[in-house]
CSV table of C-alpha atoms in Angstrom, one decimal:
chain,number,residue,atom,x,y,z
A,16,UNK,CA,-36.4,18.9,2.1
A,17,UNK,CA,-33.8,21.2,0.6
A,18,UNK,CA,-30.3,20.5,1.9
A,19,UNK,CA,-30.4,23.8,3.8
A,20,UNK,CA,-33.4,25.4,5.6
A,21,UNK,CA,-33.8,28.6,7.5
A,22,UNK,CA,-35.3,29.6,10.8
A,23,UNK,CA,-36.1,33.3,11.6
A,24,UNK,CA,-36.1,34.3,15.2
A,25,UNK,CA,-35.4,37.4,17.3
A,26,UNK,CA,-31.9,38.0,18.5
A,27,UNK,CA,-32.9,37.7,22.2
A,28,UNK,CA,-33.6,34.0,21.6
A,29,UNK,CA,-30.3,33.0,20.0
A,30,UNK,CA,-28.5,32.0,23.2
A,31,UNK,CA,-31.3,29.7,24.4
A,32,UNK,CA,-31.4,28.1,20.9
A,33,UNK,CA,-27.6,27.7,21.0
A,34,UNK,CA,-28.0,25.8,24.3
A,35,UNK,CA,-31.1,23.7,23.6
A,36,UNK,CA,-31.6,23.7,19.8
A,37,UNK,CA,-34.9,24.6,18.2
A,38,UNK,CA,-37.9,23.3,20.1
A,39,UNK,CA,-41.6,23.7,19.1
A,40,UNK,CA,-42.6,25.5,22.2
A,41,UNK,CA,-46.4,26.0,22.1
A,42,UNK,CA,-46.6,24.6,18.6
A,43,UNK,CA,-46.4,20.9,17.6
A,44,UNK,CA,-43.4,21.4,15.2
A,45,UNK,CA,-40.5,23.7,14.6
A,46,UNK,CA,-41.2,25.9,11.5
A,47,UNK,CA,-38.5,26.2,8.9
A,48,UNK,CA,-38.5,28.0,5.5
A,49,UNK,CA,-36.8,27.2,2.3
A,50,UNK,CA,-35.8,30.8,1.6
A,51,UNK,CA,-33.9,33.5,3.4
A,52,UNK,CA,-36.5,36.2,2.7
A,53,UNK,CA,-39.3,34.4,4.5
A,54,UNK,CA,-37.0,33.6,7.5
A,55,UNK,CA,-36.1,37.3,7.8
A,56,UNK,CA,-39.8,38.3,7.7
A,57,UNK,CA,-40.7,35.7,10.4
A,58,UNK,CA,-37.8,36.8,12.7
A,59,UNK,CA,-38.8,40.5,12.3
A,60,UNK,CA,-42.2,39.7,13.8
A,61,UNK,CA,-40.5,38.9,17.1
A,62,UNK,CA,-37.9,41.7,17.4
A,63,UNK,CA,-34.5,42.3,15.7
A,64,UNK,CA,-34.4,39.4,13.2
A,65,UNK,CA,-31.7,36.7,13.2
A,66,UNK,CA,-31.7,34.0,10.6
A,67,UNK,CA,-30.3,30.6,11.6
A,68,UNK,CA,-29.4,27.9,9.0
A,69,UNK,CA,-30.4,24.3,9.5
A,70,UNK,CA,-28.5,21.5,7.9
A,71,UNK,CA,-31.5,19.5,6.8
A,72,UNK,CA,-29.4,17.1,4.7
A,73,UNK,CA,-27.4,16.0,7.7
A,74,UNK,CA,-30.5,15.7,9.8
A,75,UNK,CA,-32.3,13.6,7.2
A,76,UNK,CA,-29.1,11.5,6.8
A,77,UNK,CA,-29.4,10.7,10.5
A,78,UNK,CA,-33.1,9.6,10.1
A,79,UNK,CA,-34.8,12.7,11.3
A,80,UNK,CA,-38.1,13.3,9.6
A,81,UNK,CA,-39.4,16.5,7.9
A,82,UNK,CA,-42.9,17.4,6.9
A,83,UNK,CA,-44.1,19.9,4.3
A,84,UNK,CA,-47.2,21.8,5.2
A,85,UNK,CA,-49.8,22.8,2.7
A,86,UNK,CA,-48.6,26.4,2.8
A,87,UNK,CA,-45.0,25.4,2.0
A,88,UNK,CA,-43.5,25.6,5.5
A,89,UNK,CA,-41.1,22.8,6.4
A,90,UNK,CA,-41.7,21.3,9.8
A,91,UNK,CA,-39.5,19.2,12.2
A,92,UNK,CA,-40.2,17.8,15.6
A,93,UNK,CA,-37.0,19.4,17.0
A,94,UNK,CA,-33.7,20.7,15.5
A,95,UNK,CA,-30.7,19.8,17.8
A,96,UNK,CA,-28.2,22.6,18.2
A,97,UNK,CA,-25.5,20.6,16.3
A,98,UNK,CA,-27.5,21.0,13.1
A,99,UNK,CA,-27.9,24.8,13.4
A,100,UNK,CA,-25.6,27.4,11.9
A,101,UNK,CA,-25.4,30.6,14.0
A,102,UNK,CA,-24.4,34.0,12.6
């Protein structure tokens, strides 16, 4: 994956993500984008958008696996809070 990925979410979810990291919820994987614009659009679907950064390079260096879907979305099983940059 690119060294940095993005995750768009609604502002109301930020504190839960800060505590537990990004979890897949009802999905099989956490969805991440390689560009800021897509992350903003995704976050806006759920409320006031917030874009989190994900240090994919550090995650990969620790052996965490990423997948690239056919539609260009990067996927991870989970993203621990320590790899997330918050605004």
